[in-house]
């Protein structure tokens, strides 16, 4: 027996914990706080743009908001929130008792948190103002000597290290710690996407770590990697940045695909359609996602053949993405669909992400991109991918796993209200932005003239963004209320398929007293069927072989 | 031990996805019913009639139409499935289908096929957008052959002649240098003749900017240390009057990014030549004035060396 050592309680139990579940909760809570902060920044920008020639914020503040919003949402919310889900769920779904390297796991969380704090301290002197892409030479010391860019560089280093450390841990855990009987072909699809996420992080993040180190030495130690006046080249920055930056998009969307691939079979009462195709398309997206980076650079001085190659690779990556959508639809087809909040958000993901996918293909047609690049059309596109895709997936995951994490159900009524408010607000905000871009409104401008005819559209977009904010806050309220007053969930409220539902809600420190033997893609369903057939308790049917 | 303390899952009266469909359907109806005046709500700008801008507009419309088909297909399939197969009082246990290989190969091939079509259309139309045409009859007669740089690969127009402008982006203005002996230049406004092929050599002298006049086709980044290229040709309007097209820098370039405007003014060739002569004269005068005021200042103020030497002498 273990347990003779006294465990610290209270806040100390969080500070020193190496329990993957506690670390997962800390990840989820702190990234969600960053999400709310980034959302407020977006709303201030929308307020500024609600009227032509508005004077609410000055240009430098606006550029700061642009940079903080993008950086926060990407590096402090979407990427690490999936690390939070994965931390909590991967060991449970695999039937493991913790991550492979629990202390490394704690390190990756604290690196993230301190990266975020180091970045936000810049608010007190001068936030970065070169956008989340920090293109050189603008981000060089000649143009932005203030420390904001340095704070951004430190954020990239700390959160990047956090992600890489976390990714190595996930890879080791997934390769080595699966329950007996869980071959690659029986691994939950969410875990497949976390594997793709982790490999992409390990492959892509070193490029930006190198790039920001070069920027740091350019800024402070007299090197000239990106300085054209001294023989450097700003194109090098863009290549290094997007070599990381495009895989980053797949890092941010694959786990959302994984979440809804778990949700559809549970709420359609029907197995996932084409398990192998979905797993294979995850691997294909991760692989081809590494080869499309220069489609962010179609307007830079490059020979046509380069543009053509990256356009074609971008078309190729659209195929496995389309395959996933067809598989999800086929999973729902002829199912018995139970309309609970997780399903709403998962279906919302399909209906919104498909718009982002189509606009992505339009943008990959590079002569068309010459018109649309760096306009509000692109702003609309990334938000249909990252909000309509990733964030709807994240909310689906919150509603799906909250009962497991807290032992209590979220309110269905508030959940559905939140979904519809968010869906309407989201489309009101971003659908019209396609038209703004088509009619020539560049992104990242703090004001626009009355003569452009953009004022009405911008006002609609601003109203929509506040509705979207209200929708998000309904879920926040739902979480706060349900933590104390929510209905007790029990082990398996959804009649789900995967092993996290085999243990208690919330799970005990050691996760499982009995590690179940896995015989299919749906081990929990097997256990439920066995319990029904034999009448024996779940613990004994789960492991018939001693 | 599994215990369920919850009520069993009950069917839900509200089918999901319906509102989505209504919303997006309304948008689609608007699209289909959009009168010509609203065309720019759904398609890129191309009011100048420049062949490259029209090419992009056409290419966009083709890809957009295919995209709409896919969009409607997915949304309708999703909404139909959600409504039709929602849990009802007496829903039977669904058939446990795990896949269908021919079907899956089929839709993978269909997706690939659609993208092959888009790629083919793109490459077929690329030449008309990328490669400059020759000047139309009535354009400015151009004497000298065009010089070509190899940084990007925009070919010369078939006639070998174009009005080649050097474009220089700066925080926060645009400088245009015109060809010819007079070394003509202008800030903010680029003045060009109708029906004449104008080729642009675009660079920057500080940070990255992006030169873009939506009505004249695609944008090209102005990057220090590099030369980027694009072109346009503005047809002469029926009334023969001046036309002007506004554009805004498209790459975040600092505090003044939102005010980094530029404009192209197109004139009949004769008026263009008159403007060029006036501009050359104005530049010469300004330079003379500058030189004179410098001479006057130098005469009036002793230089620092003179002060230093003055005490000794
Ligand atoms: Cu600019």
PDB file of N, CA, C and O in Angstrom, chain B residues 152-215:
ATOM      1  N   UNK B 152      11.330  38.682 -59.339  1.00  0.00           N
ATOM      2  CA  UNK B 152      10.143  37.850 -59.530  1.00  0.00           C
ATOM      3  C   UNK B 152      10.062  37.627 -61.031  1.00  0.00           C
ATOM      4  O   UNK B 152      10.909  38.104 -61.772  1.00  0.00           O
ATOM      5  N   UNK B 153       9.047  36.893 -61.475  1.00  0.00           N
ATOM      6  CA  UNK B 153       9.105  36.503 -62.888  1.00  0.00           C
ATOM      7  C   UNK B 153       7.924  37.018 -63.691  1.00  0.00           C
ATOM      8  O   UNK B 153       7.342  36.315 -64.489  1.00  0.00           O
ATOM      9  N   UNK B 154       7.580  38.279 -63.479  1.00  0.00           N
ATOM     10  CA  UNK B 154       6.531  38.866 -64.317  1.00  0.00           C
ATOM     11  C   UNK B 154       7.127  39.182 -65.685  1.00  0.00           C
ATOM     12  O   UNK B 154       8.097  39.924 -65.781  1.00  0.00           O
ATOM     13  N   UNK B 155       6.557  38.609 -66.750  1.00  0.00           N
ATOM     14  CA  UNK B 155       7.146  38.862 -68.061  1.00  0.00           C
ATOM     15  C   UNK B 155       6.814  40.261 -68.567  1.00  0.00           C
ATOM     16  O   UNK B 155       5.942  40.938 -68.031  1.00  0.00           O
ATOM     17  N   UNK B 156       7.526  40.691 -69.625  1.00  0.00           N
ATOM     18  CA  UNK B 156       7.192  41.956 -70.267  1.00  0.00           C
ATOM     19  C   UNK B 156       5.924  41.753 -71.087  1.00  0.00           C
ATOM     20  O   UNK B 156       5.609  40.627 -71.476  1.00  0.00           O
ATOM     21  N   UNK B 157       5.171  42.816 -71.350  1.00  0.00           N
ATOM     22  CA  UNK B 157       4.017  42.668 -72.233  1.00  0.00           C
ATOM     23  C   UNK B 157       4.482  42.244 -73.629  1.00  0.00           C
ATOM     24  O   UNK B 157       5.645  42.468 -73.984  1.00  0.00           O
ATOM     25  N   UNK B 158       3.599  41.631 -74.422  1.00  0.00           N
ATOM     26  CA  UNK B 158       4.008  41.150 -75.761  1.00  0.00           C
ATOM     27  C   UNK B 158       4.665  42.244 -76.600  1.00  0.00           C
ATOM     28  O   UNK B 158       5.596  41.961 -77.359  1.00  0.00           O
ATOM     29  N   UNK B 159       4.204  43.469 -76.472  1.00  0.00           N
ATOM     30  CA  UNK B 159       4.791  44.551 -77.259  1.00  0.00           C
ATOM     31  C   UNK B 159       6.182  44.932 -76.767  1.00  0.00           C
ATOM     32  O   UNK B 159       6.913  45.648 -77.435  1.00  0.00           O
ATOM     33  N   UNK B 160       6.524  44.456 -75.579  1.00  0.00           N
ATOM     34  CA  UNK B 160       7.815  44.819 -74.998  1.00  0.00           C
ATOM     35  C   UNK B 160       7.817  46.196 -74.372  1.00  0.00           C
ATOM     36  O   UNK B 160       8.851  46.676 -73.912  1.00  0.00           O
ATOM     37  N   UNK B 161       6.674  46.862 -74.387  1.00  0.00           N
ATOM     38  CA  UNK B 161       6.653  48.237 -73.891  1.00  0.00           C
ATOM     39  C   UNK B 161       5.620  48.416 -72.785  1.00  0.00           C
ATOM     40  O   UNK B 161       4.508  47.907 -72.867  1.00  0.00           O
ATOM     41  N   UNK B 162       6.010  49.153 -71.778  1.00  0.00           N
ATOM     42  CA  UNK B 162       5.061  49.514 -70.726  1.00  0.00           C
ATOM     43  C   UNK B 162       5.571  50.755 -70.037  1.00  0.00           C
ATOM     44  O   UNK B 162       6.744  51.117 -70.173  1.00  0.00           O
ATOM     45  N   UNK B 163       4.674  51.411 -69.340  1.00  0.00           N
ATOM     46  CA  UNK B 163       5.088  52.547 -68.520  1.00  0.00           C
ATOM     47  C   UNK B 163       5.537  51.974 -67.187  1.00  0.00           C
ATOM     48  O   UNK B 163       4.719  51.487 -66.407  1.00  0.00           O
ATOM     49  N   UNK B 164       6.849  52.002 -66.974  1.00  0.00           N
ATOM     50  CA  UNK B 164       7.354  51.318 -65.792  1.00  0.00           C
ATOM     51  C   UNK B 164       7.588  52.303 -64.654  1.00  0.00           C
ATOM     52  O   UNK B 164       8.370  53.225 -64.755  1.00  0.00           O
ATOM     53  N   UNK B 165       6.868  52.062 -63.552  1.00  0.00           N
ATOM     54  CA  UNK B 165       6.916  52.972 -62.412  1.00  0.00           C
ATOM     55  C   UNK B 165       7.645  52.288 -61.263  1.00  0.00           C
ATOM     56  O   UNK B 165       7.387  51.118 -60.963  1.00  0.00           O
ATOM     57  N   UNK B 166       8.553  53.003 -60.632  1.00  0.00           N
ATOM     58  CA  UNK B 166       9.168  52.475 -59.414  1.00  0.00           C
ATOM     59  C   UNK B 166       8.359  52.970 -58.215  1.00  0.00           C
ATOM     60  O   UNK B 166       8.190  54.166 -58.019  1.00  0.00           O
ATOM     61  N   UNK B 167       7.871  52.006 -57.442  1.00  0.00           N
ATOM     62  CA  UNK B 167       7.013  52.332 -56.304  1.00  0.00           C
ATOM     63  C   UNK B 167       7.817  52.120 -55.026  1.00  0.00           C
ATOM     64  O   UNK B 167       8.428  51.067 -54.845  1.00  0.00           O
ATOM     65  N   UNK B 168       7.831  53.120 -54.161  1.00  0.00           N
ATOM     66  CA  UNK B 168       8.592  53.003 -52.932  1.00  0.00           C
ATOM     67  C   UNK B 168       7.685  53.290 -51.741  1.00  0.00           C
ATOM     68  O   UNK B 168       7.188  54.396 -51.566  1.00  0.00           O
ATOM     69  N   UNK B 169       7.475  52.257 -50.917  1.00  0.00           N
ATOM     70  CA  UNK B 169       6.660  52.424 -49.717  1.00  0.00           C
ATOM     71  C   UNK B 169       7.496  52.957 -48.576  1.00  0.00           C
ATOM     72  O   UNK B 169       8.633  52.538 -48.390  1.00  0.00           O
ATOM     73  N   UNK B 170       6.934  53.892 -47.836  1.00  0.00           N
ATOM     74  CA  UNK B 170       7.636  54.480 -46.693  1.00  0.00           C
ATOM     75  C   UNK B 170       6.614  54.731 -45.596  1.00  0.00           C
ATOM     76  O   UNK B 170       5.445  54.914 -45.868  1.00  0.00           O
ATOM     77  N   UNK B 171       7.083  54.745 -44.348  1.00  0.00           N
ATOM     78  CA  UNK B 171       6.193  55.127 -43.244  1.00  0.00           C
ATOM     79  C   UNK B 171       5.905  56.628 -43.372  1.00  0.00           C
ATOM     80  O   UNK B 171       6.805  57.420 -43.109  1.00  0.00           O
ATOM     81  N   UNK B 172       4.789  57.183 -43.756  1.00  0.00           N
ATOM     82  CA  UNK B 172       3.597  56.519 -44.187  1.00  0.00           C
ATOM     83  C   UNK B 172       3.137  57.181 -45.471  1.00  0.00           C
ATOM     84  O   UNK B 172       2.137  57.875 -45.490  1.00  0.00           O
ATOM     85  N   UNK B 173       3.944  57.024 -46.520  1.00  0.00           N
ATOM     86  CA  UNK B 173       3.523  57.542 -47.823  1.00  0.00           C
ATOM     87  C   UNK B 173       4.084  56.651 -48.920  1.00  0.00           C
ATOM     88  O   UNK B 173       4.803  55.692 -48.653  1.00  0.00           O
ATOM     89  N   UNK B 174       3.660  56.936 -50.133  1.00  0.00           N
ATOM     90  CA  UNK B 174       4.145  56.173 -51.283  1.00  0.00           C
ATOM     91  C   UNK B 174       4.810  57.147 -52.245  1.00  0.00           C
ATOM     92  O   UNK B 174       4.259  58.183 -52.575  1.00  0.00           O
ATOM     93  N   UNK B 175       6.004  56.793 -52.710  1.00  0.00           N
ATOM     94  CA  UNK B 175       6.692  57.607 -53.698  1.00  0.00           C
ATOM     95  C   UNK B 175       6.688  56.849 -55.017  1.00  0.00           C
ATOM     96  O   UNK B 175       6.917  55.637 -55.069  1.00  0.00           O
ATOM     97  N   UNK B 176       6.417  57.601 -56.101  1.00  0.00           N
ATOM     98  CA  UNK B 176       6.401  57.005 -57.433  1.00  0.00           C
ATOM     99  C   UNK B 176       7.454  57.688 -58.291  1.00  0.00           C
ATOM    100  O   UNK B 176       7.460  58.913 -58.410  1.00  0.00           O
ATOM    101  N   UNK B 177       8.330  56.912 -58.900  1.00  0.00           N
ATOM    102  CA  UNK B 177       9.329  57.445 -59.832  1.00  0.00           C
ATOM    103  C   UNK B 177       8.977  56.987 -61.238  1.00  0.00           C
ATOM    104  O   UNK B 177       8.800  55.797 -61.484  1.00  0.00           O
ATOM    105  N   UNK B 178       8.898  57.963 -62.156  1.00  0.00           N
ATOM    106  CA  UNK B 178       8.452  57.689 -63.518  1.00  0.00           C
ATOM    107  C   UNK B 178       9.661  57.523 -64.418  1.00  0.00           C
ATOM    108  O   UNK B 178      10.743  58.040 -64.104  1.00  0.00           O
ATOM    109  N   UNK B 179       9.517  56.823 -65.544  1.00  0.00           N
ATOM    110  CA  UNK B 179      10.663  56.647 -66.440  1.00  0.00           C
ATOM    111  C   UNK B 179      10.934  57.938 -67.209  1.00  0.00           C
ATOM    112  O   UNK B 179      10.085  58.822 -67.281  1.00  0.00           O
ATOM    113  N   UNK B 180      12.116  58.038 -67.778  1.00  0.00           N
ATOM    114  CA  UNK B 180      12.412  59.169 -68.656  1.00  0.00           C
ATOM    115  C   UNK B 180      13.489  60.071 -68.112  1.00  0.00           C
ATOM    116  O   UNK B 180      13.878  59.991 -66.941  1.00  0.00           O
ATOM    117  N   UNK B 181      13.926  60.963 -68.991  1.00  0.00           N
ATOM    118  CA  UNK B 181      15.042  61.871 -68.709  1.00  0.00           C
ATOM    119  C   UNK B 181      14.721  62.825 -67.565  1.00  0.00           C
ATOM    120  O   UNK B 181      15.585  63.212 -66.794  1.00  0.00           O
ATOM    121  N   UNK B 182      13.420  63.207 -67.455  1.00  0.00           N
ATOM    122  CA  UNK B 182      13.070  64.261 -66.489  1.00  0.00           C
ATOM    123  C   UNK B 182      13.160  63.778 -65.053  1.00  0.00           C
ATOM    124  O   UNK B 182      13.053  64.584 -64.131  1.00  0.00           O
ATOM    125  N   UNK B 183      13.308  62.487 -64.834  1.00  0.00           N
ATOM    126  CA  UNK B 183      13.347  61.895 -63.481  1.00  0.00           C
ATOM    127  C   UNK B 183      12.165  62.405 -62.655  1.00  0.00           C
ATOM    128  O   UNK B 183      12.296  62.841 -61.512  1.00  0.00           O
ATOM    129  N   UNK B 184      11.014  62.257 -63.268  1.00  0.00           N
ATOM    130  CA  UNK B 184       9.772  62.708 -62.667  1.00  0.00           C
ATOM    131  C   UNK B 184       9.429  61.837 -61.463  1.00  0.00           C
ATOM    132  O   UNK B 184       9.653  60.633 -61.491  1.00  0.00           O
ATOM    133  N   UNK B 185       8.910  62.447 -60.404  1.00  0.00           N
ATOM    134  CA  UNK B 185       8.400  61.634 -59.296  1.00  0.00           C
ATOM    135  C   UNK B 185       7.179  62.298 -58.696  1.00  0.00           C
ATOM    136  O   UNK B 185       6.916  63.482 -58.935  1.00  0.00           O
ATOM    137  N   UNK B 186       6.422  61.526 -57.922  1.00  0.00           N
ATOM    138  CA  UNK B 186       5.283  62.102 -57.211  1.00  0.00           C
ATOM    139  C   UNK B 186       5.084  61.323 -55.919  1.00  0.00           C
ATOM    140  O   UNK B 186       5.543  60.192 -55.784  1.00  0.00           O
ATOM    141  N   UNK B 187       4.439  61.976 -54.964  1.00  0.00           N
ATOM    142  CA  UNK B 187       4.080  61.309 -53.711  1.00  0.00           C
ATOM    143  C   UNK B 187       2.561  61.130 -53.653  1.00  0.00           C
ATOM    144  O   UNK B 187       1.822  61.924 -54.233  1.00  0.00           O
ATOM    145  N   UNK B 188       2.129  60.081 -52.957  1.00  0.00           N
ATOM    146  CA  UNK B 188       0.697  59.803 -52.735  1.00  0.00           C
ATOM    147  C   UNK B 188      -0.023  59.394 -54.014  1.00  0.00           C
ATOM    148  O   UNK B 188      -0.570  58.309 -54.102  1.00  0.00           O
ATOM    149  N   UNK B 189      -0.052  60.310 -55.008  1.00  0.00           N
ATOM    150  CA  UNK B 189      -0.800  60.041 -56.228  1.00  0.00           C
ATOM    151  C   UNK B 189       0.109  59.490 -57.312  1.00  0.00           C
ATOM    152  O   UNK B 189       1.155  60.058 -57.587  1.00  0.00           O
ATOM    153  N   UNK B 190      -0.341  58.371 -57.905  1.00  0.00           N
ATOM    154  CA  UNK B 190       0.321  57.877 -59.110  1.00  0.00           C
ATOM    155  C   UNK B 190      -0.543  58.295 -60.287  1.00  0.00           C
ATOM    156  O   UNK B 190      -1.729  57.963 -60.330  1.00  0.00           O
ATOM    157  N   UNK B 191       0.027  59.065 -61.205  1.00  0.00           N
ATOM    158  CA  UNK B 191      -0.740  59.539 -62.351  1.00  0.00           C
ATOM    159  C   UNK B 191      -0.350  58.720 -63.568  1.00  0.00           C
ATOM    160  O   UNK B 191       0.837  58.547 -63.853  1.00  0.00           O
ATOM    161  N   UNK B 192      -1.347  58.176 -64.235  1.00  0.00           N
ATOM    162  CA  UNK B 192      -1.075  57.303 -65.386  1.00  0.00           C
ATOM    163  C   UNK B 192      -2.026  57.636 -66.528  1.00  0.00           C
ATOM    164  O   UNK B 192      -3.116  58.163 -66.307  1.00  0.00           O
ATOM    165  N   UNK B 193      -1.607  57.322 -67.770  1.00  0.00           N
ATOM    166  CA  UNK B 193      -2.493  57.519 -68.915  1.00  0.00           C
ATOM    167  C   UNK B 193      -3.421  56.325 -69.127  1.00  0.00           C
ATOM    168  O   UNK B 193      -3.086  55.192 -68.776  1.00  0.00           O
ATOM    169  N   UNK B 194      -4.597  56.585 -69.699  1.00  0.00           N
ATOM    170  CA  UNK B 194      -5.547  55.516 -70.053  1.00  0.00           C
ATOM    171  C   UNK B 194      -4.941  54.573 -71.085  1.00  0.00           C
ATOM    172  O   UNK B 194      -4.068  54.961 -71.861  1.00  0.00           O
ATOM    173  N   UNK B 195      -5.464  53.345 -71.109  1.00  0.00           N
ATOM    174  CA  UNK B 195      -5.160  52.375 -72.162  1.00  0.00           C
ATOM    175  C   UNK B 195      -3.685  52.012 -72.248  1.00  0.00           C
ATOM    176  O   UNK B 195      -3.259  51.393 -73.211  1.00  0.00           O
ATOM    177  N   UNK B 196      -2.929  52.410 -71.250  1.00  0.00           N
ATOM    178  CA  UNK B 196      -1.490  52.162 -71.292  1.00  0.00           C
ATOM    179  C   UNK B 196      -1.136  51.140 -70.226  1.00  0.00           C
ATOM    180  O   UNK B 196      -1.591  51.256 -69.079  1.00  0.00           O
ATOM    181  N   UNK B 197      -0.359  50.143 -70.618  1.00  0.00           N
ATOM    182  CA  UNK B 197       0.060  49.143 -69.646  1.00  0.00           C
ATOM    183  C   UNK B 197       1.065  49.761 -68.686  1.00  0.00           C
ATOM    184  O   UNK B 197       2.096  50.283 -69.110  1.00  0.00           O
ATOM    185  N   UNK B 198       0.737  49.716 -67.412  1.00  0.00           N
ATOM    186  CA  UNK B 198       1.627  50.262 -66.389  1.00  0.00           C
ATOM    187  C   UNK B 198       2.202  49.092 -65.601  1.00  0.00           C
ATOM    188  O   UNK B 198       1.450  48.277 -65.072  1.00  0.00           O
ATOM    189  N   UNK B 199       3.512  48.963 -65.588  1.00  0.00           N
ATOM    190  CA  UNK B 199       4.135  47.921 -64.760  1.00  0.00           C
ATOM    191  C   UNK B 199       4.776  48.590 -63.564  1.00  0.00           C
ATOM    192  O   UNK B 199       5.314  49.685 -63.659  1.00  0.00           O
ATOM    193  N   UNK B 200       4.683  47.916 -62.419  1.00  0.00           N
ATOM    194  CA  UNK B 200       5.182  48.497 -61.170  1.00  0.00           C
ATOM    195  C   UNK B 200       6.326  47.668 -60.625  1.00  0.00           C
ATOM    196  O   UNK B 200       6.267  46.434 -60.602  1.00  0.00           O
ATOM    197  N   UNK B 201       7.377  48.355 -60.203  1.00  0.00           N
ATOM    198  CA  UNK B 201       8.471  47.711 -59.462  1.00  0.00           C
ATOM    199  C   UNK B 201       8.356  48.223 -58.038  1.00  0.00           C
ATOM    200  O   UNK B 201       8.568  49.402 -57.769  1.00  0.00           O
ATOM    201  N   UNK B 202       7.994  47.331 -57.124  1.00  0.00           N
ATOM    202  CA  UNK B 202       7.601  47.773 -55.789  1.00  0.00           C
ATOM    203  C   UNK B 202       8.650  47.398 -54.752  1.00  0.00           C
ATOM    204  O   UNK B 202       9.068  46.244 -54.681  1.00  0.00           O
ATOM    205  N   UNK B 203       9.062  48.372 -53.983  1.00  0.00           N
ATOM    206  CA  UNK B 203       9.956  48.070 -52.870  1.00  0.00           C
ATOM    207  C   UNK B 203       9.622  49.004 -51.704  1.00  0.00           C
ATOM    208  O   UNK B 203       8.669  49.775 -51.785  1.00  0.00           O
ATOM    209  N   UNK B 204      10.368  48.861 -50.633  1.00  0.00           N
ATOM    210  CA  UNK B 204      10.143  49.704 -49.466  1.00  0.00           C
ATOM    211  C   UNK B 204      11.484  50.191 -48.973  1.00  0.00           C
ATOM    212  O   UNK B 204      12.503  49.547 -49.201  1.00  0.00           O
ATOM    213  N   UNK B 205      11.473  51.305 -48.274  1.00  0.00           N
ATOM    214  CA  UNK B 205      12.758  51.742 -47.721  1.00  0.00           C
ATOM    215  C   UNK B 205      12.808  51.620 -46.208  1.00  0.00           C
ATOM    216  O   UNK B 205      13.810  51.940 -45.598  1.00  0.00           O
ATOM    217  N   UNK B 206      11.714  51.144 -45.595  1.00  0.00           N
ATOM    218  CA  UNK B 206      11.808  50.923 -44.142  1.00  0.00           C
ATOM    219  C   UNK B 206      11.235  49.556 -43.765  1.00  0.00           C
ATOM    220  O   UNK B 206      11.938  48.568 -43.782  1.00  0.00           O
ATOM    221  N   UNK B 207       9.938  49.510 -43.421  1.00  0.00           N
ATOM    222  CA  UNK B 207       9.339  48.238 -43.007  1.00  0.00           C
ATOM    223  C   UNK B 207       8.553  47.655 -44.177  1.00  0.00           C
ATOM    224  O   UNK B 207       8.516  48.244 -45.252  1.00  0.00           O
ATOM    225  N   UNK B 208       7.912  46.504 -43.969  1.00  0.00           N
ATOM    226  CA  UNK B 208       7.123  45.902 -45.037  1.00  0.00           C
ATOM    227  C   UNK B 208       5.786  46.645 -45.161  1.00  0.00           C
ATOM    228  O   UNK B 208       5.086  46.849 -44.175  1.00  0.00           O
ATOM    229  N   UNK B 209       5.471  47.075 -46.367  1.00  0.00           N
ATOM    230  CA  UNK B 209       4.156  47.621 -46.673  1.00  0.00           C
ATOM    231  C   UNK B 209       3.541  46.747 -47.759  1.00  0.00           C
ATOM    232  O   UNK B 209       4.171  45.819 -48.234  1.00  0.00           O
ATOM    233  N   UNK B 210       2.334  47.048 -48.139  1.00  0.00           N
ATOM    234  CA  UNK B 210       1.745  46.309 -49.248  1.00  0.00           C
ATOM    235  C   UNK B 210       0.971  47.284 -50.123  1.00  0.00           C
ATOM    236  O   UNK B 210       0.064  47.968 -49.658  1.00  0.00           O
ATOM    237  N   UNK B 211       1.364  47.331 -51.391  1.00  0.00           N
ATOM    238  CA  UNK B 211       0.739  48.266 -52.332  1.00  0.00           C
ATOM    239  C   UNK B 211      -0.540  47.645 -52.860  1.00  0.00           C
ATOM    240  O   UNK B 211      -0.512  46.558 -53.428  1.00  0.00           O
ATOM    241  N   UNK B 212      -1.641  48.351 -52.658  1.00  0.00           N
ATOM    242  CA  UNK B 212      -2.917  47.749 -53.081  1.00  0.00           C
ATOM    243  C   UNK B 212      -3.941  48.811 -53.415  1.00  0.00           C
ATOM    244  O   UNK B 212      -4.282  49.646 -52.581  1.00  0.00           O
ATOM    245  N   UNK B 213      -4.406  48.764 -54.667  1.00  0.00           N
ATOM    246  CA  UNK B 213      -5.587  49.525 -55.076  1.00  0.00           C
ATOM    247  C   UNK B 213      -6.614  48.463 -55.460  1.00  0.00           C
ATOM    248  O   UNK B 213      -6.480  47.833 -56.497  1.00  0.00           O
ATOM    249  N   UNK B 214      -7.628  48.208 -54.611  1.00  0.00           N
ATOM    250  CA  UNK B 214      -8.528  47.082 -54.864  1.00  0.00           C
ATOM    251  C   UNK B 214      -9.081  47.034 -56.289  1.00  0.00           C
ATOM    252  O   UNK B 214      -9.158  45.967 -56.890  1.00  0.00           O
ATOM    253  N   UNK B 215      -9.441  48.202 -56.839  1.00  0.00           N
ATOM    254  CA  UNK B 215     -10.044  48.190 -58.171  1.00  0.00           C
ATOM    255  C   UNK B 215      -9.051  47.834 -59.273  1.00  0.00           C
ATOM    256  O   UNK B 215      -9.458  47.540 -60.397  1.00  0.00           O
TER     257      UNK B 215
END
